[in-house]
CSV table of C-alpha atoms in Angstrom, one decimal:
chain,number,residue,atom,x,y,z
A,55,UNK,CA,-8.6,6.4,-23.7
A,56,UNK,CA,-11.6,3.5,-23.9
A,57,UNK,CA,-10.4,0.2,-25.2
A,58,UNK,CA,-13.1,-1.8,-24.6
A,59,UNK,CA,-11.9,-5.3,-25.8
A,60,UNK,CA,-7.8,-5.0,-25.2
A,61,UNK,CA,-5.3,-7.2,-24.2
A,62,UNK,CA,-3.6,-4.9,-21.5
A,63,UNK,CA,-0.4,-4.9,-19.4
A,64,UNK,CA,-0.5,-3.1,-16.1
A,65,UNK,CA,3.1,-2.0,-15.0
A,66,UNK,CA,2.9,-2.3,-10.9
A,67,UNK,CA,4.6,0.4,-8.7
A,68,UNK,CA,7.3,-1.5,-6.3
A,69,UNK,CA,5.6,-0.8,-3.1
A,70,UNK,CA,2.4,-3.1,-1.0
A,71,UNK,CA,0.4,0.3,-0.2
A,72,UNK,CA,0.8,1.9,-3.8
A,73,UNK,CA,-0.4,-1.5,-5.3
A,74,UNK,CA,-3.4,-1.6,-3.2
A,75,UNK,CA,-4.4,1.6,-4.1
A,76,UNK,CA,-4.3,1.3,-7.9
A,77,UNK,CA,-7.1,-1.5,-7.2
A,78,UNK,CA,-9.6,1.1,-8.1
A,79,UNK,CA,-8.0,1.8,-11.9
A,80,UNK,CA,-7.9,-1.9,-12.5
A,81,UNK,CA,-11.6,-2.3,-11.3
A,82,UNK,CA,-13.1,0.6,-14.2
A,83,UNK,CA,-10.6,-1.1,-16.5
A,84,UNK,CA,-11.9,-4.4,-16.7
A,85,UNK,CA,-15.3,-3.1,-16.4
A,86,UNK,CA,-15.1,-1.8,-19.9
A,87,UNK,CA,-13.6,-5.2,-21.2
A,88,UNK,CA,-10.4,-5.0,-20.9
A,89,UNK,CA,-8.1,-8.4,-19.8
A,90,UNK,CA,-6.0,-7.5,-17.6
A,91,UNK,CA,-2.3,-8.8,-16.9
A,92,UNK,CA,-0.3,-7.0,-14.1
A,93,UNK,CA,3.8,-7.1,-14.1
A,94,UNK,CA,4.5,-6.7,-10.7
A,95,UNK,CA,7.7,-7.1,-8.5
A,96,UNK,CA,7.7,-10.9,-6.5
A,97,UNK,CA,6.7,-8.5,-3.1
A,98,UNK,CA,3.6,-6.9,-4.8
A,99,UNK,CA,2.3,-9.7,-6.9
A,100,UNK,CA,0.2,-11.2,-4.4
A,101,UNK,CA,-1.5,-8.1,-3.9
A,102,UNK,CA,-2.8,-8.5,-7.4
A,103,UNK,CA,-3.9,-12.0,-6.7
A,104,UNK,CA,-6.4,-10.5,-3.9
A,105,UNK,CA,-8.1,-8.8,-7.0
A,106,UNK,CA,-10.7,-10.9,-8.7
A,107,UNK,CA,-10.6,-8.5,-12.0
A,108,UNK,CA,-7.1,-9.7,-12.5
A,109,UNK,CA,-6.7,-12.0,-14.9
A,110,UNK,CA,-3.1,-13.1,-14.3
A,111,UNK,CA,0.4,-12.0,-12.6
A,112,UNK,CA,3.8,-12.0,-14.3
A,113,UNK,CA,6.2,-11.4,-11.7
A,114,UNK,CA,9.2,-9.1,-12.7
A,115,UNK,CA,12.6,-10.9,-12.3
A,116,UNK,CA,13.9,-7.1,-11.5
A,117,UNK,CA,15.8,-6.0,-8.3
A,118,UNK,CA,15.7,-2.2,-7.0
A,119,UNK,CA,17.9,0.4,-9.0
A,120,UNK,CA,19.3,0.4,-12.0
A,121,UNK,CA,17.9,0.1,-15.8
A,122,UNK,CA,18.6,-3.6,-15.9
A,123,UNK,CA,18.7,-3.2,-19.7
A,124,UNK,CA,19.1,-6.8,-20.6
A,125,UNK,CA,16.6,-8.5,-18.2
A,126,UNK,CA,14.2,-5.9,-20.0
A,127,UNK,CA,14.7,-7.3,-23.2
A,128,UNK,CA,15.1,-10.5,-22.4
A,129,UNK,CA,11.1,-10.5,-20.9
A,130,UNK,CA,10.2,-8.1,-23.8
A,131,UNK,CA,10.7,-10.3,-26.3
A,132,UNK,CA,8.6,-13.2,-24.3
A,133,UNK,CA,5.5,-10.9,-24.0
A,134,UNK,CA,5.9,-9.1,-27.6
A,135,UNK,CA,2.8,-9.4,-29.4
A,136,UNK,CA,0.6,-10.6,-26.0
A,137,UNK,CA,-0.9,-7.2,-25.6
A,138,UNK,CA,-2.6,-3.8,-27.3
A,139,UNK,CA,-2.1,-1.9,-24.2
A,140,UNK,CA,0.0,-0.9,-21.6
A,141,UNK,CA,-0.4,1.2,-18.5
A,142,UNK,CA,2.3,2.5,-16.7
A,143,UNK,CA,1.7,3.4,-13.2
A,144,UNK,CA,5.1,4.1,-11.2
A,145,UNK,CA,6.9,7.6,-13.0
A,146,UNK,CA,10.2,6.1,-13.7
A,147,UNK,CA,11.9,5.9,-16.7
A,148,UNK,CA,12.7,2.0,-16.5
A,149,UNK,CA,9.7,1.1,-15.3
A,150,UNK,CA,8.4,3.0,-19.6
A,151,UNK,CA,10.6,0.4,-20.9
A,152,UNK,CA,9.6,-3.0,-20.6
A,153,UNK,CA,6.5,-2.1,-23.0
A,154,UNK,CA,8.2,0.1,-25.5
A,155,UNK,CA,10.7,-2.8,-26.1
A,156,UNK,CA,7.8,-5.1,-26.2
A,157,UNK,CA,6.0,-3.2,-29.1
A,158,UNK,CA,3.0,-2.6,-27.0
A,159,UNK,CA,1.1,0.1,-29.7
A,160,UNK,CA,-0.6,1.9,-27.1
A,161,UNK,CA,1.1,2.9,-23.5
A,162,UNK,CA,-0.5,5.1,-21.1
A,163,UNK,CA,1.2,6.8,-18.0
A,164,UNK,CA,1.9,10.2,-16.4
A,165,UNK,CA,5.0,12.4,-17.9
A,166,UNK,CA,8.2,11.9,-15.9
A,167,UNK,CA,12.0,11.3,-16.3
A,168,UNK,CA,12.4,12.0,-19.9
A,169,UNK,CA,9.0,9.3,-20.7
A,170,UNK,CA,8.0,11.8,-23.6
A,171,UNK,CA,9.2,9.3,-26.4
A,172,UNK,CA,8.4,5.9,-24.4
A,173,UNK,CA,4.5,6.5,-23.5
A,174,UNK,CA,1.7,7.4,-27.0
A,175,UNK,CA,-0.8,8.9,-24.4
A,176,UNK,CA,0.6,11.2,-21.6
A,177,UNK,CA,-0.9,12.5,-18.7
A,178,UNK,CA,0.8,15.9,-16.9
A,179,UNK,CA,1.8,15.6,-13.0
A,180,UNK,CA,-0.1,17.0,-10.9
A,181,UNK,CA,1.5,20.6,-9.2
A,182,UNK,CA,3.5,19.6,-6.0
A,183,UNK,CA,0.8,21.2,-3.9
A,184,UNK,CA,-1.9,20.0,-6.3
A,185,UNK,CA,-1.9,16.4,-6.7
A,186,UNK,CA,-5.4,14.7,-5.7
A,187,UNK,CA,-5.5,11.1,-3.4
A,188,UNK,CA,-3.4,8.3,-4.9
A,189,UNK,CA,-6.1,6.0,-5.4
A,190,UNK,CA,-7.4,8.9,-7.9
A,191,UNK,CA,-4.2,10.1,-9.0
A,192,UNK,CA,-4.1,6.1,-10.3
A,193,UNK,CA,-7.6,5.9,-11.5
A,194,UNK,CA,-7.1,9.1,-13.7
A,195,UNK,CA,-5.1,7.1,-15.9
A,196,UNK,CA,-8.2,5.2,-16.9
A,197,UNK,CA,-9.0,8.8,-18.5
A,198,UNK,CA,-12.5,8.8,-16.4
A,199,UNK,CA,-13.4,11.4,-14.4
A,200,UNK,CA,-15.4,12.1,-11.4
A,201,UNK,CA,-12.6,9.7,-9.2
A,202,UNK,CA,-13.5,11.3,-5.4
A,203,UNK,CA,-15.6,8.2,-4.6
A,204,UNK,CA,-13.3,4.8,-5.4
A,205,UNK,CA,-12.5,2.8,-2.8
A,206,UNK,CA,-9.6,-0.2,-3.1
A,207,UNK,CA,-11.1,-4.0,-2.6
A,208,UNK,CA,-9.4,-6.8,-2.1
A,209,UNK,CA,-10.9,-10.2,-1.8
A,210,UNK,CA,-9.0,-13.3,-0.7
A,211,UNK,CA,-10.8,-17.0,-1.5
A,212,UNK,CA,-12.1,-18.2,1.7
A,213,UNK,CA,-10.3,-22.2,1.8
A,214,UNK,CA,-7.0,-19.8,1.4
A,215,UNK,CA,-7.4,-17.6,4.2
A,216,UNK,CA,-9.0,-20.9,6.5
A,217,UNK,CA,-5.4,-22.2,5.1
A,218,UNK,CA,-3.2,-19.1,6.2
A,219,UNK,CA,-5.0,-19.3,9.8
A,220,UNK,CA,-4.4,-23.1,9.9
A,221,UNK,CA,-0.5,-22.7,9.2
A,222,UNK,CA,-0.1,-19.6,11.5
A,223,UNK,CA,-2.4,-21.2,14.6
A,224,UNK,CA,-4.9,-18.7,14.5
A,225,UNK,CA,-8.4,-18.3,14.7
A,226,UNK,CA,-10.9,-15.7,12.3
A,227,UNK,CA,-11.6,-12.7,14.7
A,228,UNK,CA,-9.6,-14.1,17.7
A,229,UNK,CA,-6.8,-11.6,17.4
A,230,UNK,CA,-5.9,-8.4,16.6
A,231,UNK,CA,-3.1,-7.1,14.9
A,232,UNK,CA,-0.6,-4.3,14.8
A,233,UNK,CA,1.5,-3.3,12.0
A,234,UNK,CA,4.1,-1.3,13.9
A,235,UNK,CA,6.6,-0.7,10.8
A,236,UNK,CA,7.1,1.7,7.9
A,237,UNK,CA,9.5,1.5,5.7
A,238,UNK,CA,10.1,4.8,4.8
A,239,UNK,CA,11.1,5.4,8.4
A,240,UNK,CA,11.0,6.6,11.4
A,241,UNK,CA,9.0,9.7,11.7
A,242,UNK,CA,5.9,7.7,10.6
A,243,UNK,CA,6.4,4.9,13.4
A,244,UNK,CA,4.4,5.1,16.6
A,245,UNK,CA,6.5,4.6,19.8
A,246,UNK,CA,7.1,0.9,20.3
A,247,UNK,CA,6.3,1.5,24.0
A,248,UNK,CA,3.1,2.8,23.0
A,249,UNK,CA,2.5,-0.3,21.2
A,250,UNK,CA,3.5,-2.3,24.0
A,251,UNK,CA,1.3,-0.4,26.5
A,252,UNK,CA,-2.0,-0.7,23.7
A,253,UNK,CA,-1.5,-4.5,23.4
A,254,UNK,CA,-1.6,-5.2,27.3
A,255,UNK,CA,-4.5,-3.3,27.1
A,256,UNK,CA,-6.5,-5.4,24.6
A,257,UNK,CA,-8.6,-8.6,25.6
A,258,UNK,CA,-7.2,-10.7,22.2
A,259,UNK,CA,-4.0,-11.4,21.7
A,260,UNK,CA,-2.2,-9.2,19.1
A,261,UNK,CA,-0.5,-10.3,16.0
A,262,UNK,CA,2.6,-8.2,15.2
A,263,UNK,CA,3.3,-8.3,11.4
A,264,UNK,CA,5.7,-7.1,9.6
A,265,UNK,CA,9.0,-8.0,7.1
A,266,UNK,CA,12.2,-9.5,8.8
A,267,UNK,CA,13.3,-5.9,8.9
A,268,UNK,CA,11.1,-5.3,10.9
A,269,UNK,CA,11.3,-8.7,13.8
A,270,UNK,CA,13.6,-6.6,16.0
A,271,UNK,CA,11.0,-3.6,16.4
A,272,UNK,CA,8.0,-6.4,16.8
A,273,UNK,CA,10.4,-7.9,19.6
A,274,UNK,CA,10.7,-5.0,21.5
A,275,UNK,CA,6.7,-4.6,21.6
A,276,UNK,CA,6.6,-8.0,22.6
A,277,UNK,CA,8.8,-8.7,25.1
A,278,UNK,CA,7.3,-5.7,27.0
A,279,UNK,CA,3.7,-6.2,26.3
A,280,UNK,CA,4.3,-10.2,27.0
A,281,UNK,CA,6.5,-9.6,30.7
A,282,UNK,CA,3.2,-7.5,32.1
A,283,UNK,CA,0.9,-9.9,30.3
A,284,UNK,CA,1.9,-13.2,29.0
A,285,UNK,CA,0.7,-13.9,25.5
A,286,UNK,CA,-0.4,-10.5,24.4
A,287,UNK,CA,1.9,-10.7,21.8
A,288,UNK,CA,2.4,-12.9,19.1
A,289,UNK,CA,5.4,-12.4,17.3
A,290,UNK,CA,5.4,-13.0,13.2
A,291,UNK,CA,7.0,-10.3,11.8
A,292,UNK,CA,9.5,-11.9,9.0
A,293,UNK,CA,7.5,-15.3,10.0
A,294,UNK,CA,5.3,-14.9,7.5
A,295,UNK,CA,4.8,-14.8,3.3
A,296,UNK,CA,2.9,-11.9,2.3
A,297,UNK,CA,-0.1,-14.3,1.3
A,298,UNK,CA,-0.6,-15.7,5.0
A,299,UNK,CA,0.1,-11.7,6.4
A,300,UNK,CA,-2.7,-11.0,3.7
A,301,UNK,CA,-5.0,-13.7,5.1
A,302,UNK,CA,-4.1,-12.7,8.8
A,303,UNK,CA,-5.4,-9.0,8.3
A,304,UNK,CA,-8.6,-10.0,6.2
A,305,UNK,CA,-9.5,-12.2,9.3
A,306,UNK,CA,-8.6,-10.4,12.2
A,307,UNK,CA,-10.9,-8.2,14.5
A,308,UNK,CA,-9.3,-5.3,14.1
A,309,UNK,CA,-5.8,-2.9,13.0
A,310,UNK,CA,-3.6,-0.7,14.4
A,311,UNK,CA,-0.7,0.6,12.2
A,312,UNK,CA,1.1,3.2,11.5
A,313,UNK,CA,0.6,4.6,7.8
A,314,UNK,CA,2.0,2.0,5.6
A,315,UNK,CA,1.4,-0.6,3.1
A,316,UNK,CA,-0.5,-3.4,5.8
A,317,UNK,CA,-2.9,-0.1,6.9
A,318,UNK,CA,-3.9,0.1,3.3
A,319,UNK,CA,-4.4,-4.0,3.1
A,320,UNK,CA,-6.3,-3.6,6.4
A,321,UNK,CA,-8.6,-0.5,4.4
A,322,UNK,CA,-9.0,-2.9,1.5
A,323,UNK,CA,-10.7,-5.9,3.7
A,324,UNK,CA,-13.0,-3.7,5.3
A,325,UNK,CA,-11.5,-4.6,8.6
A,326,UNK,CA,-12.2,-2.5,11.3
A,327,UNK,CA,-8.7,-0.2,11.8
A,328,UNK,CA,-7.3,2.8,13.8
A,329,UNK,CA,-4.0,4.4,11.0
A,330,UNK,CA,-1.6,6.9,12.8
A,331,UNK,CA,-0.1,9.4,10.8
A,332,UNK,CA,3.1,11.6,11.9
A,333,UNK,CA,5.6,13.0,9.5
A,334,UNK,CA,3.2,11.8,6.2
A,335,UNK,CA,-0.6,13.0,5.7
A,336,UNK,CA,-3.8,11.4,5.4
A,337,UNK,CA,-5.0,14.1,3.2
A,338,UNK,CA,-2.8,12.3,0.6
A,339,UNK,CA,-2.6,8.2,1.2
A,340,UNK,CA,-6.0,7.7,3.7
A,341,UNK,CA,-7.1,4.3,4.5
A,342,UNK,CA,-10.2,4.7,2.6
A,343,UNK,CA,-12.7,2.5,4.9
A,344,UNK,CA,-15.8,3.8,6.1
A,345,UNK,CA,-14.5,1.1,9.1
A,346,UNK,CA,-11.1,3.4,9.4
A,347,UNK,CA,-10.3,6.0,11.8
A,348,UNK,CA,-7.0,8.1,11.6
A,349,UNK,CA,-5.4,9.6,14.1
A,350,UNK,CA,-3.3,12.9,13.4
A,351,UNK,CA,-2.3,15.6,15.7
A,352,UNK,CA,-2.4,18.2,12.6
A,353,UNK,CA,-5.9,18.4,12.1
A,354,UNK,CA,-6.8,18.1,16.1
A,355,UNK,CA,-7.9,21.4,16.8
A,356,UNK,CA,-7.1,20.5,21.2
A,357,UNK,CA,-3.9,19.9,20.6
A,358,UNK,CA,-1.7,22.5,21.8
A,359,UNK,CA,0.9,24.0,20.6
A,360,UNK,CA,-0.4,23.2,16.9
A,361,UNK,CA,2.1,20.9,14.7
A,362,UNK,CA,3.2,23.7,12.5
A,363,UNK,CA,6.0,21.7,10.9
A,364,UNK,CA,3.3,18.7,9.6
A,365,UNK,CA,3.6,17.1,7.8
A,366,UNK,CA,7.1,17.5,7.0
A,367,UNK,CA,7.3,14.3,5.0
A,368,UNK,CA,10.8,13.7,6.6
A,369,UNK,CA,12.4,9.7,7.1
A,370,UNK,CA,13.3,11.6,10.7
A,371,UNK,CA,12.2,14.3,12.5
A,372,UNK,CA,14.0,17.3,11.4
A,373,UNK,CA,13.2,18.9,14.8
A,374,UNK,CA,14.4,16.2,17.2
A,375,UNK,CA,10.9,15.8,19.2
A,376,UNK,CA,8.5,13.5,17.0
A,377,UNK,CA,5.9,15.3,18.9
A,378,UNK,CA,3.9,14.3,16.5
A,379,UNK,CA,3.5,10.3,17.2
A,380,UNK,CA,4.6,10.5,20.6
A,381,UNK,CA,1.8,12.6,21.7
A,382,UNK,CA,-0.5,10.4,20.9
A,383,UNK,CA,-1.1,8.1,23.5
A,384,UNK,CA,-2.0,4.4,23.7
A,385,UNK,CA,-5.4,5.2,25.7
A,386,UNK,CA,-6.2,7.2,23.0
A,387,UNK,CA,-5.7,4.2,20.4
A,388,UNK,CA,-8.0,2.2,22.9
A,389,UNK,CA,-10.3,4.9,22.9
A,390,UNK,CA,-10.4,5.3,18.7
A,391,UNK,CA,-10.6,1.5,19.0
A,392,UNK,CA,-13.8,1.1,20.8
A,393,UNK,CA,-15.8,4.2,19.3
């Protein structure tokens, strides 16, 4: 698969975490020459302006669900003739489209929903119980192998982060911050009391971010965290445009989230983080950061009785208990903070 001096297309996947971790496949790309362009949903773009190998973003005037047919054409026949390759990262059968209908000779991406006909070089999915990391699931698409080591970067310009911290009153390293959301739901969220009692806990102030689905979560941590101790809580989530919640992670002193797109950000920085896993596994989506530590009751060989049922992948806890994210406690955060 080497095309070493290609115009190329990247199709983005739709989510922050899944963006970050194709940062790896981008970095082996342009290493071989080729100019990369990445087609990206408005909420993932600025992800791929954090990556210096990126040569430019074209954001997708697409919503969630549905084929949205004549938008597709419509920026097909803008782009038609701009590039020799495409790679298709998310599976879907819509996302195939866009270069197909834009003539793109060659278009690279795994099998999936019926892409036999839209993609010229096809890579089979990985077994259910057999698919690697994403980051390397990603990179294999470059069609290089030995994968285990890659590691997502991001890099923001330093006048834009002194910008972000300017506009949002902070200072570099004078806060912490917690990403208590995910957005898959709630059998991968940590107990918002256990946020509250970790933040009253801390010497900085903590930074809750998040999207403005998520304020009335960051509220609750908060108002409880700032009653015992005023201003241990700074409240953002929904406050905030992805770029300045981007800047706000790459200068803060350290993470604590739950696994979810802002724990991959965090990985990305090199900022110093503690990721808490319930339902979902870090065998498959780890914050890969030598400065990371994850936390799941799975692989903790003390914990008693032993979390059969994880990970269950569920939105919810099938079983009613969410043992496993409310047994871990906030002194343990503070502990897996300072080690």
């Amino acid at each position: 698969m080497q095309n070493n001096s290609g115009r190329t297309l990247i199709v983005a996947p739709q989510w922050i975490g899944d963006a970050v971790m194709t940062e790896p496949l981008l970095r082996r790309l342009h290493a071989r020459g080729e100019q990369l362009t990445v087609g990206a949903l408005p909420w993932v773009a600025p992800v791929y302006r954090a990556m210096p190998q990126v040569h430019g973003v074209i954001e997708f005037p697409f919503a969630h669900g549905g084929l949205q047919l004549k938008g597709r054409r419509a920026l097909a026949k803008r782009i038609a003739g701009q590039f020799d390759t495409a790679y298709v990262l998310p599976n879907s059968l819509k996302s195939a489209l866009l270069p197909l209908l834009a003539g793109i000779p060659k278009r690279v991406g795994y099998l999936g929903e019926a892409r036999i006909g839209l993609l010229t070089h096809r890579l089979k999915n990985p077994a259910k119980g057999q698919r690697p990391p994403m980051v390397a699931f990603y990179s294999a698409l470059s069609g290089d192998t030995d994968l285990d080591a890659d590691r997502p970067q991001l890099q923001m310009p330093a006048a834009e982060v002194a910008q972000a911290l300017a506009e949002l009153g902070l200072a570099r390293g004078g806060y912490d911050v917690f990403a208590p959301g995910a957005e898959y739901g709630p059998a991968k969220r940590w107990p918002a009391a256990h946020f509250s009692e970790l933040a009253q806990s801390l010497a900085l102030p903590v930074v809750l971010l998040g999207s403005g689905k998520e304020a009335a979560l960051c509220e609750e941590i908060a108002s409880a965290a700032n009653a015992v101790r005023p201003g241990a809580c700074i409240n953002l989530a929904g406050k905030t445009t992805l770029v300045q919640a981007l800047c706000a992670i790459a200068a803060a002193r350290q993470v604590v989230s739950n696994d979810s797109g802002l724990m991959h950000v965090a990985a990305a920085f090199g900022v110093p983080q503690v990721a808490i896993f319930g339902s979902s596994s870090p065998l498959h989506t780890p914050p890969l950061s030598a400065k990371a530590t994850v936390l799941w009751l799975k692989n903790d060989a003390a914990y008693q009785p032993p979390l059969d049922c994880a990970p269950c992948f569920e939105r919810e806890c099938p079983l009613g208990h969410t043992r496993c994210l409310n047994d871990i406690s906030a002194a343990r955060v503070l502990a897996a903070l300072a080690s």
